[in-house]
Coordinates of C-alpha atoms in Angstrom, one line a residue:
X7 CA 40.0 -45.5 -8.8
X8 CA 42.2 -43.0 -7.1
X9 CA 40.4 -41.1 -4.0
X10 CA 41.4 -39.0 -1.2
X11 CA 40.0 -38.9 2.5
X12 CA 38.4 -35.6 3.0
X13 CA 37.5 -36.1 6.7
X14 CA 38.0 -39.5 8.6
X15 CA 35.5 -38.8 11.3
X16 CA 32.7 -37.9 8.9
X17 CA 33.7 -40.6 6.6
X18 CA 34.0 -38.4 3.6
X19 CA 36.1 -39.2 0.5
X20 CA 36.9 -37.3 -2.7
X21 CA 37.2 -39.2 -6.1
X22 CA 40.1 -37.6 -8.0
X23 CA 39.0 -38.6 -11.4
X24 CA 35.4 -37.1 -11.3
X25 CA 35.7 -34.6 -8.2
X26 CA 32.6 -36.3 -6.4
X27 CA 32.6 -36.3 -2.8
X28 CA 30.7 -39.2 -1.1
X29 CA 30.4 -41.4 1.9
X30 CA 33.1 -43.9 2.9
X31 CA 31.8 -47.2 4.2
X32 CA 33.8 -50.5 4.7
X33 CA 31.0 -52.5 3.0
X34 CA 31.2 -50.8 -0.3
X35 CA 33.7 -52.2 -2.6
X36 CA 35.5 -49.8 -4.6
X37 CA 36.6 -50.9 -8.3
X38 CA 39.4 -49.5 -10.2
X39 CA 37.9 -49.1 -13.9
X40 CA 41.0 -47.1 -15.1
X41 CA 42.7 -50.1 -16.7
X42 CA 39.4 -51.0 -18.4
X43 CA 39.1 -47.5 -19.9
X44 CA 42.3 -47.9 -22.0
X45 CA 40.5 -50.9 -23.4
X46 CA 37.4 -49.1 -24.0
X47 CA 39.1 -46.3 -26.0
X48 CA 40.7 -48.9 -28.1
X49 CA 37.5 -50.5 -28.8
X50 CA 36.1 -47.2 -29.7
X51 CA 38.9 -46.6 -32.3
X52 CA 37.8 -49.9 -33.9
X53 CA 34.0 -48.9 -33.8
X54 CA 35.1 -45.6 -35.4
X55 CA 36.8 -47.4 -38.2
X56 CA 33.8 -49.7 -38.8
X57 CA 31.5 -46.9 -38.8
X58 CA 33.7 -44.9 -41.5
X59 CA 34.0 -48.3 -43.4
X60 CA 30.3 -47.9 -44.3
X61 CA 31.0 -44.6 -46.5
X62 CA 32.2 -46.0 -49.8
X63 CA 34.2 -43.0 -50.7
X64 CA 36.6 -43.5 -47.6
X65 CA 39.9 -45.5 -47.5
X66 CA 39.5 -48.9 -46.1
X67 CA 41.2 -49.6 -42.9
X68 CA 44.8 -50.7 -43.4
X69 CA 44.7 -49.9 -47.1
X70 CA 47.8 -48.3 -48.8
X71 CA 48.0 -44.7 -49.7
X72 CA 46.0 -43.6 -52.9
X73 CA 43.0 -46.1 -52.4
X74 CA 40.3 -43.5 -51.8
X75 CA 36.9 -44.4 -53.4
X76 CA 38.0 -48.2 -54.0
X77 CA 34.7 -49.5 -52.8
X78 CA 32.7 -46.8 -54.8
X79 CA 34.8 -48.1 -58.2
X80 CA 34.2 -51.8 -57.0
X81 CA 30.5 -51.3 -56.3
X82 CA 30.2 -49.7 -59.8
X83 CA 31.9 -52.7 -61.7
X84 CA 30.0 -55.1 -59.6
X85 CA 26.7 -53.7 -60.5
X86 CA 27.8 -53.1 -64.2
X87 CA 28.5 -56.9 -64.4
X88 CA 25.2 -57.8 -62.9
X89 CA 23.5 -55.7 -65.0
X90 CA 25.3 -56.9 -68.1
X91 CA 24.6 -60.5 -67.2
X92 CA 21.0 -59.7 -66.5
X93 CA 20.6 -58.0 -69.8
X94 CA 22.0 -60.8 -71.7
X95 CA 19.5 -63.2 -70.2
X96 CA 16.7 -61.0 -71.0
X97 CA 18.1 -60.3 -74.7
X98 CA 18.3 -64.3 -75.2
X99 CA 14.9 -64.8 -73.9
X100 CA 13.6 -62.2 -76.3
X101 CA 15.5 -63.8 -79.1
X102 CA 14.7 -67.2 -78.4
X103 CA 10.8 -66.2 -78.2
X104 CA 11.0 -64.3 -81.3
X105 CA 12.7 -66.9 -83.3
X106 CA 10.3 -69.6 -81.9
X107 CA 7.2 -67.4 -83.2
X108 CA 8.9 -66.9 -86.5
X109 CA 9.5 -70.7 -86.8
X110 CA 5.9 -71.5 -85.8
X111 CA 4.7 -68.9 -88.1
X112 CA 6.9 -70.3 -91.0
X113 CA 5.7 -74.0 -90.2
X114 CA 2.0 -72.7 -90.5
X115 CA 2.5 -71.2 -93.9
X116 CA 4.2 -74.1 -95.0
X117 CA 1.2 -76.3 -94.1
X118 CA 3.2 -78.4 -91.7

């Protein structure tokens, strides 16, 4: 953390980054956080990309040009496929019960 001594007799220092004036003491440890700031900025870019990835109309990180809305199309196809399979299952249950009821009714008519 860059700082400059304002008054050595009064033990005043000026922090160059924030402009704060404070008391200088030998028992206080000063930590330089500027190298960590670059890593925090890089993490902030990743977090921003992850937040934008939640929007299905945006482009995925690292995707090729022209891939806008790929997540939205994939979601539509997935939902269509699931709906189709569930619809076929319901239709097969309806057909099975209808055939079973007519078969039972036909057996009763024949007296079996």
